[in-house]
Every structure is written in structure tokens, then in C-alpha cells.
CSV table of C-alpha atoms and ligand atoms in Angstrom, one decimal:
chain,number,residue,atom,x,y,z
A,1,MET,CA,116.3,58.7,-20.8
A,2,THR,CA,112.6,58.3,-20.0
A,3,ASP,CA,111.7,59.0,-16.4
A,4,ILE,CA,110.9,55.8,-14.3
A,5,LYS,CA,107.4,57.1,-13.5
A,6,ASP,CA,106.8,57.4,-17.2
A,7,ILE,CA,108.0,53.8,-17.8
A,8,LEU,CA,105.7,52.5,-15.0
A,9,ASN,CA,102.7,54.4,-16.5
A,10,ARG,CA,103.4,53.0,-19.9
A,11,LEU,CA,103.8,49.5,-18.6
A,12,CYS,CA,100.5,49.7,-16.6
A,13,ASP,CA,98.7,51.1,-19.7
A,14,GLY,CA,99.8,48.0,-21.6
A,15,ARG,CA,102.1,49.9,-24.0
A,16,ASP,CA,105.3,48.3,-25.3
A,17,LEU,CA,108.5,49.1,-23.5
A,18,THR,CA,111.9,49.4,-25.3
A,19,ARG,CA,114.9,47.3,-24.2
A,20,GLU,CA,116.4,50.3,-22.5
A,21,GLU,CA,113.2,51.0,-20.6
A,22,ILE,CA,113.0,47.4,-19.4
A,23,ILE,CA,116.6,47.6,-18.2
A,24,SER,CA,115.9,50.8,-16.4
A,25,LEU,CA,112.9,49.2,-14.8
A,26,LEU,CA,115.1,46.4,-13.5
A,27,GLU,CA,117.9,48.8,-12.4
A,28,ASN,CA,115.5,51.1,-10.5
A,29,ARG,CA,113.6,48.4,-8.5
A,30,THR,CA,112.6,49.6,-5.0
A,31,PRO,CA,110.3,48.1,-2.5
A,32,GLU,CA,107.8,50.9,-3.3
A,33,ILE,CA,107.8,50.3,-7.1
A,34,GLN,CA,107.6,46.6,-6.5
A,35,SER,CA,104.5,46.8,-4.4
A,36,PHE,CA,103.0,49.3,-6.8
A,37,LEU,CA,103.5,46.9,-9.7
A,38,ALA,CA,102.3,43.9,-7.7
A,39,GLU,CA,99.0,45.8,-6.9
A,40,LYS,CA,98.5,46.7,-10.6
A,41,ALA,CA,99.5,43.2,-11.9
A,42,SER,CA,97.2,41.3,-9.5
A,43,ALA,CA,94.4,43.6,-10.5
A,44,VAL,CA,95.0,42.8,-14.1
A,45,ALA,CA,95.0,39.1,-13.3
A,46,ARG,CA,91.7,39.4,-11.4
A,47,SER,CA,90.2,41.4,-14.3
A,48,HIS,CA,90.7,38.4,-16.6
A,49,TYR,CA,90.5,35.4,-14.2
A,50,GLY,CA,88.8,36.7,-11.0
A,51,ASN,CA,90.2,35.5,-7.7
A,52,LYS,CA,90.6,32.0,-9.2
A,53,VAL,CA,93.9,30.1,-9.0
A,54,TYR,CA,94.1,27.2,-11.4
A,55,VAL,CA,95.8,23.9,-10.4
A,56,ARG,CA,97.7,21.6,-12.6
A,57,GLY,CA,98.6,18.1,-11.5
A,58,LEU,CA,102.2,17.4,-12.3
A,59,ILE,CA,103.4,13.9,-13.0
A,60,GLU,CA,107.2,13.7,-13.2
A,61,PHE,CA,107.3,10.4,-15.0
A,62,THR,CA,111.0,10.0,-15.7
A,63,ASN,CA,114.2,11.5,-14.4
A,64,TYR,CA,116.4,10.0,-17.1
A,65,CYS,CA,117.7,12.8,-19.3
A,66,LYS,CA,120.1,12.8,-22.2
A,67,ASN,CA,120.9,16.4,-21.7
A,68,ASP,CA,123.6,17.8,-19.5
A,69,CYS,CA,122.5,21.3,-18.6
A,70,TYR,CA,124.9,22.7,-16.0
A,71,TYR,CA,122.2,23.9,-13.6
A,72,CYS,CA,120.0,20.8,-13.5
A,73,GLY,CA,120.1,18.0,-10.9
A,74,ILE,CA,118.9,15.3,-13.3
A,75,ARG,CA,121.6,16.1,-15.9
A,76,CYS,CA,123.0,13.0,-17.5
A,77,SER,CA,126.4,13.2,-15.9
A,78,ASN,CA,125.0,13.3,-12.4
A,79,ARG,CA,126.0,9.8,-11.3
A,80,ASN,CA,124.4,10.4,-7.9
A,81,ALA,CA,120.9,10.8,-9.3
A,82,ASP,CA,118.7,7.7,-8.5
A,83,ARG,CA,117.0,7.2,-11.9
A,84,TYR,CA,113.4,6.0,-12.3
A,85,ARG,CA,110.8,5.6,-14.9
A,86,LEU,CA,107.0,5.3,-14.4
A,87,THR,CA,105.2,2.7,-16.4
A,88,GLU,CA,102.2,3.6,-18.5
A,89,GLU,CA,100.0,2.0,-15.8
A,90,ASP,CA,101.7,4.1,-13.1
A,91,ILE,CA,101.1,7.2,-15.2
A,92,LEU,CA,97.4,6.5,-15.9
A,93,GLY,CA,97.0,5.6,-12.2
A,94,CYS,CA,98.4,9.0,-11.2
A,95,ALA,CA,96.2,10.8,-13.6
A,96,SER,CA,93.1,9.1,-12.3
A,97,TYR,CA,94.1,9.8,-8.7
A,98,GLY,CA,94.6,13.4,-9.7
A,99,TYR,CA,91.2,13.5,-11.5
A,100,ASP,CA,89.5,12.2,-8.3
A,101,LEU,CA,91.2,15.0,-6.4
A,102,GLY,CA,89.7,17.6,-8.8
A,103,PHE,CA,92.5,18.2,-11.2
A,104,ARG,CA,91.3,19.0,-14.8
A,105,THR,CA,94.8,19.5,-16.2
A,106,ILE,CA,97.4,16.7,-16.1
A,107,VAL,CA,101.0,17.7,-16.9
A,108,LEU,CA,103.3,15.0,-18.0
A,109,GLN,CA,106.9,16.2,-17.3
A,110,GLY,CA,110.1,14.3,-17.7
A,111,GLY,CA,113.7,14.5,-18.7
A,112,GLU,CA,114.5,14.0,-22.4
A,113,ASP,CA,114.3,10.2,-22.2
A,114,ALA,CA,114.4,8.2,-25.4
A,115,TYR,CA,112.9,5.2,-23.7
A,116,TYR,CA,109.5,6.8,-24.2
A,117,LYS,CA,109.1,6.6,-27.9
A,118,ASP,CA,106.5,8.9,-29.6
A,119,ASP,CA,104.0,6.1,-30.0
A,120,MET,CA,104.2,5.4,-26.3
A,121,ILE,CA,103.6,9.1,-25.5
A,122,VAL,CA,100.7,9.1,-28.0
A,123,ARG,CA,99.2,6.1,-26.3
A,124,ILE,CA,99.4,7.7,-22.9
A,125,ILE,CA,97.8,11.0,-24.1
A,126,LYS,CA,95.0,9.0,-25.8
A,127,ALA,CA,94.4,6.9,-22.7
A,128,ILE,CA,94.2,10.0,-20.4
A,129,LYS,CA,91.9,11.8,-22.8
A,130,ASN,CA,89.8,8.7,-23.3
A,131,GLU,CA,89.4,8.1,-19.5
A,132,HIS,CA,89.0,11.8,-18.7
A,133,PRO,CA,87.7,13.7,-21.7
A,134,ASP,CA,87.2,16.9,-19.6
A,135,CYS,CA,90.9,17.0,-18.7
A,136,ALA,CA,93.5,19.1,-20.5
A,137,VAL,CA,96.8,17.3,-21.1
A,138,THR,CA,100.0,19.3,-21.0
A,139,LEU,CA,103.4,17.9,-22.1
A,140,SER,CA,106.8,19.0,-20.8
A,141,ILE,CA,109.2,16.6,-22.4
A,142,GLY,CA,111.7,18.8,-24.2
A,143,GLU,CA,112.8,19.4,-27.7
A,144,LYS,CA,111.3,17.1,-30.4
A,145,SER,CA,110.8,17.3,-34.1
A,146,TYR,CA,107.8,19.1,-35.7
A,147,GLU,CA,106.4,15.7,-36.6
A,148,SER,CA,106.5,14.4,-33.1
A,149,TYR,CA,104.9,17.5,-31.7
A,150,LYS,CA,102.2,17.2,-34.4
A,151,ALA,CA,101.6,13.6,-33.5
A,152,PHE,CA,101.2,14.5,-29.8
A,153,TYR,CA,98.7,17.3,-30.7
A,154,ASP,CA,96.7,15.0,-33.0
A,155,ALA,CA,96.6,12.5,-30.2
A,156,GLY,CA,94.8,15.1,-28.1
A,157,ALA,CA,97.5,16.9,-26.1
A,158,ASP,CA,96.4,20.5,-25.5
A,159,ARG,CA,99.4,22.3,-24.1
A,160,TYR,CA,103.2,22.2,-24.1
A,161,LEU,CA,105.7,23.7,-21.7
A,162,LEU,CA,109.3,24.3,-22.9
A,163,ARG,CA,111.1,27.1,-21.2
A,164,HIS,CA,113.4,29.0,-23.6
A,165,GLU,CA,115.8,29.3,-20.6
A,166,THR,CA,117.5,32.4,-21.8
A,167,ALA,CA,117.0,34.4,-25.0
A,168,ASP,CA,120.7,35.5,-25.2
A,169,PHE,CA,122.7,33.0,-27.1
A,170,ASP,CA,126.0,33.7,-25.3
A,171,HIS,CA,124.3,33.4,-21.9
A,172,TYR,CA,122.7,30.1,-23.2
A,173,ALA,CA,126.2,28.8,-23.9
A,174,LYS,CA,127.2,29.5,-20.3
A,175,LEU,CA,124.3,27.3,-19.0
A,176,HIS,CA,124.4,24.5,-21.5
A,177,PRO,CA,126.9,22.3,-23.3
A,178,ALA,CA,127.7,23.1,-26.9
A,179,ASN,CA,125.4,20.4,-28.3
A,180,LEU,CA,122.3,22.2,-27.1
A,181,SER,CA,121.2,25.0,-29.4
A,182,PRO,CA,119.1,28.0,-28.3
A,183,GLY,CA,118.0,28.5,-31.9
A,184,ASN,CA,116.6,25.0,-32.1
A,185,ARG,CA,114.9,25.5,-28.8
A,186,GLN,CA,113.2,28.7,-29.9
A,187,GLN,CA,112.3,27.0,-33.2
A,188,CYS,CA,110.6,24.3,-31.2
A,189,LEU,CA,108.5,27.0,-29.4
A,190,PHE,CA,107.4,28.5,-32.7
A,191,ASN,CA,106.6,25.0,-34.1
A,192,LEU,CA,104.4,24.3,-31.0
A,193,LYS,CA,102.5,27.5,-31.5
A,194,LYS,CA,102.0,26.9,-35.2
A,195,ILE,CA,100.7,23.4,-34.5
A,196,GLY,CA,98.1,24.9,-32.2
A,197,PHE,CA,99.3,24.0,-28.7
A,198,GLN,CA,98.8,26.4,-25.9
A,199,THR,CA,102.5,27.0,-25.5
A,200,GLY,CA,104.5,27.9,-22.4
A,201,ALA,CA,108.0,29.4,-22.4
A,202,GLY,CA,110.1,30.9,-19.6
A,203,PHE,CA,113.4,31.2,-17.8
A,204,MET,CA,115.1,31.0,-14.4
A,205,VAL,CA,115.5,34.1,-12.4
A,206,GLY,CA,119.0,34.7,-11.2
A,207,SER,CA,120.5,31.9,-13.2
A,208,PRO,CA,124.3,32.0,-13.2
A,209,TYR,CA,125.8,34.9,-15.2
A,210,GLN,CA,122.4,36.4,-15.9
A,211,THR,CA,122.4,40.2,-16.4
A,212,ASN,CA,119.6,42.7,-16.5
A,213,GLU,CA,120.2,43.0,-20.2
A,214,ASN,CA,119.6,39.2,-20.5
A,215,ILE,CA,116.3,39.5,-18.5
A,216,ALA,CA,115.2,42.4,-20.8
A,217,ASP,CA,115.9,40.2,-23.8
A,218,ASP,CA,113.9,37.4,-22.2
A,219,LEU,CA,110.9,39.7,-21.7
A,220,LEU,CA,111.2,40.9,-25.3
A,221,PHE,CA,111.4,37.4,-26.5
A,222,LEU,CA,108.3,36.4,-24.6
A,223,LYS,CA,106.5,39.4,-25.9
A,224,LYS,CA,107.4,38.4,-29.5
A,225,LEU,CA,106.5,34.7,-29.0
A,226,ASP,CA,103.3,35.7,-27.2
A,227,PRO,CA,102.8,32.3,-25.4
A,228,GLU,CA,99.7,31.3,-23.5
A,229,MET,CA,101.7,30.3,-20.4
A,230,ILE,CA,105.0,31.5,-18.9
A,231,GLY,CA,107.0,29.7,-16.3
A,232,ILE,CA,109.6,31.6,-14.3
A,233,GLY,CA,111.1,30.7,-11.0
A,234,PRO,CA,114.3,31.3,-9.1
A,235,PHE,CA,117.4,29.3,-10.0
A,236,ILE,CA,118.3,27.1,-7.0
A,237,PRO,CA,121.7,25.4,-6.9
A,238,HIS,CA,121.9,21.6,-6.9
A,239,GLN,CA,124.7,20.0,-5.0
A,240,ASP,CA,125.8,17.6,-7.7
A,241,THR,CA,126.0,20.1,-10.5
A,242,PRO,CA,128.8,22.5,-11.7
A,243,PHE,CA,126.7,25.4,-10.4
A,244,LYS,CA,126.5,24.0,-6.8
A,245,ASP,CA,128.2,27.1,-5.3
A,246,MET,CA,126.3,29.6,-7.3
A,247,PRO,CA,123.8,31.8,-5.4
A,248,ALA,CA,120.1,31.2,-5.8
A,249,GLY,CA,117.9,33.7,-7.5
A,250,GLY,CA,116.1,36.2,-5.3
A,251,LEU,CA,112.6,36.3,-4.1
A,252,ASP,CA,112.0,39.9,-4.7
A,253,LEU,CA,113.3,39.9,-8.3
A,254,THR,CA,111.2,36.9,-9.1
A,255,LEU,CA,108.1,38.6,-7.7
A,256,TYR,CA,108.9,41.8,-9.6
A,257,LEU,CA,109.3,39.9,-12.8
A,258,LEU,CA,106.0,38.1,-12.3
A,259,SER,CA,104.3,41.5,-12.0
A,260,ILE,CA,106.0,42.9,-15.1
A,261,ILE,CA,105.1,39.8,-17.1
A,262,ARG,CA,101.5,40.0,-16.0
A,263,LEU,CA,101.4,43.6,-17.1
A,264,MET,CA,103.2,42.9,-20.5
A,265,LEU,CA,101.1,39.8,-21.3
A,266,PRO,CA,97.8,40.4,-19.4
A,267,THR,CA,96.0,37.1,-20.0
A,268,VAL,CA,99.0,34.8,-19.7
A,269,LEU,CA,98.7,31.8,-17.4
A,270,LEU,CA,101.5,32.3,-14.9
A,271,PRO,CA,102.4,29.8,-12.2
A,272,ALA,CA,103.7,30.6,-8.8
A,273,THR,CA,106.3,27.8,-9.1
A,274,THR,CA,107.5,25.2,-6.7
A,275,ALA,CA,111.0,26.8,-6.9
A,276,LEU,CA,109.4,30.0,-5.6
A,277,GLY,CA,107.8,28.1,-2.8
A,278,THR,CA,111.2,26.5,-2.1
A,279,ILE,CA,113.2,29.7,-1.6
A,280,ASN,CA,110.5,31.2,0.7
A,281,PRO,CA,107.8,29.5,2.8
A,282,ARG,CA,105.2,32.0,1.5
A,283,GLY,CA,106.7,32.2,-2.0
A,284,ARG,CA,103.7,30.9,-3.8
A,285,GLU,CA,101.3,33.1,-2.0
A,286,LEU,CA,103.4,36.1,-2.7
A,287,GLY,CA,103.6,35.0,-6.3
A,288,ILE,CA,99.8,35.1,-6.6
A,289,LEU,CA,99.7,38.5,-4.9
A,290,ALA,CA,102.3,39.7,-7.5
A,291,GLY,CA,100.1,38.5,-10.5
A,292,ALA,CA,100.5,34.8,-10.8
A,293,ASN,CA,97.4,32.6,-11.2
A,294,VAL,CA,98.4,29.0,-11.4
A,295,ILE,CA,99.9,26.4,-9.0
A,296,MET,CA,101.3,23.1,-10.1
A,297,PRO,CA,101.2,20.6,-7.3
A,298,ASN,CA,102.9,17.3,-7.6
A,299,LEU,CA,101.0,14.1,-8.5
A,300,SER,CA,104.0,11.8,-8.8
A,301,PRO,CA,104.0,8.8,-6.4
A,302,VAL,CA,105.6,9.9,-3.1
A,303,GLY,CA,108.2,7.1,-3.6
A,304,VAL,CA,109.9,8.9,-6.6
A,305,ARG,CA,109.4,12.5,-5.6
A,306,LYS,CA,112.7,13.1,-4.0
A,307,LYS,CA,114.4,11.6,-7.1
A,308,TYR,CA,113.0,14.3,-9.4
A,309,ALA,CA,115.4,16.8,-7.9
A,310,LEU,CA,116.2,19.6,-10.4
A,311,TYR,CA,117.5,21.6,-7.4
A,312,ASP,CA,118.1,21.2,-3.7
A,313,ASN,CA,115.5,21.3,-0.9
A,314,LYS,CA,112.5,21.0,-3.2
A,315,ILE,CA,109.2,21.3,-1.2
A,316,CYS,CA,106.4,18.8,-1.1
A,317,THR,CA,108.5,15.8,-1.7
A,318,GLY,CA,107.1,13.9,1.3
A,319,GLU,CA,103.5,14.9,1.0
A,320,GLU,CA,100.7,13.0,-0.8
A,321,ALA,CA,98.9,15.0,-3.5
A,322,ALA,CA,95.8,15.1,-1.3
A,323,GLU,CA,97.8,16.7,1.5
A,324,CYS,CA,99.2,19.3,-0.9
A,325,MET,CA,95.7,20.1,-2.2
A,326,ASN,CA,94.5,20.7,1.4
A,327,CYS,CA,97.6,22.8,2.2
A,328,LEU,CA,97.2,24.8,-1.0
A,329,LYS,CA,93.5,25.4,-0.4
A,330,HIS,CA,94.3,27.0,2.9
A,331,ARG,CA,97.2,29.0,1.6
A,332,VAL,CA,95.3,30.3,-1.3
A,333,GLU,CA,92.2,31.1,0.8
A,334,SER,CA,94.4,32.9,3.4
A,335,ILE,CA,95.1,35.6,0.8
A,336,GLY,CA,91.6,35.9,-0.5
A,337,TYR,CA,91.8,33.6,-3.6
A,338,GLU,CA,90.2,30.3,-4.3
A,339,ILE,CA,91.4,27.1,-6.1
A,340,VAL,CA,89.2,26.1,-9.0
A,341,THR,CA,89.2,22.7,-10.7
A,342,ASP,CA,88.2,23.6,-14.3
A,343,ARG,CA,90.7,23.2,-17.1
A,344,GLY,CA,91.7,26.8,-16.9
A,345,ASP,CA,92.5,27.5,-20.5
A,346,ASN,CA,93.9,30.8,-21.5
A,347,VAL,CA,90.9,33.1,-21.9
A,348,ARG,CA,91.7,33.8,-25.5
A,349,TYR,CA,92.2,30.1,-26.5
A,350,LYS,CA,90.0,28.1,-28.8
A,351,ARG,CA,91.0,24.7,-30.1
A,352,ALA,CA,90.7,24.4,-33.9
B,1,5AD,N1,116.8,25.7,-10.3
B,1,5AD,C1,115.6,26.2,-10.7
B,1,5AD,N2,115.0,25.7,-11.8
B,1,5AD,C2,115.6,24.8,-12.5
B,1,5AD,N3,115.2,24.1,-13.6
B,1,5AD,C3,116.2,23.2,-13.9
B,1,5AD,N4,117.1,23.2,-13.0
B,1,5AD,C4,116.8,24.2,-12.1
B,1,5AD,C5,117.4,24.7,-10.9
B,1,5AD,N5,118.6,24.2,-10.5
B,1,5AD,C6,114.1,24.6,-14.4
B,1,5AD,C7,114.5,24.8,-15.9
B,1,5AD,C8,113.6,23.8,-16.6
B,1,5AD,C9,112.5,23.5,-15.7
B,1,5AD,C10,111.8,22.2,-15.9
B,1,5AD,O1,113.1,23.6,-14.4
B,1,5AD,O2,114.1,26.1,-16.3
B,1,5AD,O3,113.2,24.3,-17.9
B,2,FES,FE1,102.6,20.5,-0.6
B,2,FES,FE2,101.9,22.6,1.2
B,2,FES,S1,101.6,22.4,-1.0
B,2,FES,S2,102.6,20.5,1.6
């Protein structure tokens, strides 16, 4: 077995690690190793992106979802979820409000809701790009056909977020009902890349039944996919789901993984997620200090925010986007970083 020091050096030198080495990195986590890697990872982030933190305005436009993922608060069988849909006008209004606040990326996120047909999504993408040509549009609306993804891309969408959730098919089956296929989900990610989207994958940290072996496989899958963006955040139980009594994912493990991901994929756009800010009041700041470089504040109308509850106690559900922007500006500056309002593309990205 390779010595842990050796593994750390190889990781910091940008060399590939084997599955066994990654597992050993996870098993041997200590506060010292964690702060060593955070230091190295944030230096790598700064070498590519300076002390800039990119912001993405998130519009959660529907909490209807046809899927029944066991961890998620908006799963279709949650009868307590108060369902809502934003109209096209609402969505465009949110986007313009975000634009005025300085956002140059608009993220449209929703459950898998068949009410929004492809042509409607296409119309919304075109309208946002038409009104705000200097904005990037990111979609996060789940698994679709190659043709649908292509239509969204041709309409002007730039990026797509679709977490793979877990690379291990047996673990996937413990988190999802049998009608959901991890193979199809991974195929969607390769399709998105092929079409030309800046693509985001990712997983929850500390999801029920997750092992270090699973995490190692997640990291190897990410390395293979080589996405432009990676979203990871702690699993947080939701009271109306089968996983309501499962423990939340840990702060330190999440930070450790942010650092490892930054070192494995140096230019990746890596958010300090809202879930991370939910399990710890300084979670997002600590995320940036561990190597993250993106924050995704909420642009949804305050009236619907509490309803987009994937997990319990989500932060920022009572604040206006302008308040969050102010709050984030102070938080980010308090650790020596600054929020910037350009599109914040991956440094290696060029649209064909
Ligand atoms: N805790 C944390 N993250 C969650 N997600 C869904 N439910 C939860 C939860 N209970 C994540 C999933 C999904 C993303 C939009 O939110 O990884 O892909
Ligand atoms: Fe929303 Fe601080 S970021 S209140």
C-alpha cells in the first residue's frame, strides 16, 4: 500500500489516483490532512480564477416532479408538498430582476415536470437570451432525450446540471425506485457533453448507505466524464421522505471532497452549495476556502421559496435575492474573495 504522504503528493501534483489510493485518502482523513488539502486546493482555484467567486441566479420554477427519489422533499409521493409552477412571464421577470442585480448566469431548475413541454423551455431560453444576450443560461431539469437536449442547446442554452447522484449502480438502487436507471442518467451526461453543453455532474455527500468505496467510484466517474462543473453538497434529511431519520452528511467530509475534487479537476466550476450553508452557518465560506469558486443564490419569488424544499431547514427562503446578494458580498469579502458578475465560464470552454 502506498504511504498516505505519497498519495497526497501525487494528488497535489495532478497525477491520477487509483481507486485504492482514493479509498485510503478517505479512510485516513485527519484535521491536519484536511487543512493541508484545503490550502493546496484553494491555491489551485486561485491560480485559475483568482480570488473571484462566481454567482449564478437560481430560478426554481416548478416543484412538480414525476420522480420519486427516496431522499428528495419534492418526490411525487410527498402529499404534503405544496406544489407550484411559475409562468413564462414569472420566469422572465425573475431573470430580468436577477440581471439588474448583476447576475450573468441564470439557472432554470425544476422537478421533472411534463407541464413544461420542450417548445416552452425553448421559448423561455430564447426569450432570456434575447433580452440578455450577455447572460449564460443553465438548465437543471433532469433526464431528457438527446433530441430535447439538442433543441435546448440550439435555442441558446449554455450549460446543463444533472448530478449523477452515485456512480455505483447498487447504491443508486438504494436511493431510487426501480424505474430510474443510473445507466440512462450517465448516458444523459455523455449526451450533454457531446452536444456541447458545459456539463455539471455531482453527488450528495453522506447519502444513506454511501461507503468510501462509493465515493471513490464517484470521483473516478467524475474524472472520466471530465465535466465543466461539479455540484456536491451534504445529504440533509427531509421530514416527509423515507429517509427522514437518516443522518445528514458531514461538514468536514464535504469540505475534504471539495478539496480533492479541485485537485483532481483543477479548472472545474465548483459551487459551495446551499446545502453546505444549511448544515453550517459558515459552510459556504468554508467551502470556498476548501477550493469551491461558485455560489448559487436563489432568484425565485420569495412566495414560493419554502415550497422548493428538497431537504429540511434550507437557508435563504425568507430573503429577497437583493438581500442575499448583500449578505454574500460581505461573507465572501470577509474571507478575502470577491463576487464577480461576469458569466464565469470554465476557463477551457469555447462555444462552437
Ligand atoms: N439533501 C441534499 N441534497 C438533495 N438533493 C435532493 N434531495 C436532497 C437532500 N435531501 C440534491 C440532489 C439533486 C439536487 C438538485 O439536489 O443531488 O440532484
Ligand atoms: Fe441569503 Fe445570506 S445568502 S441571507
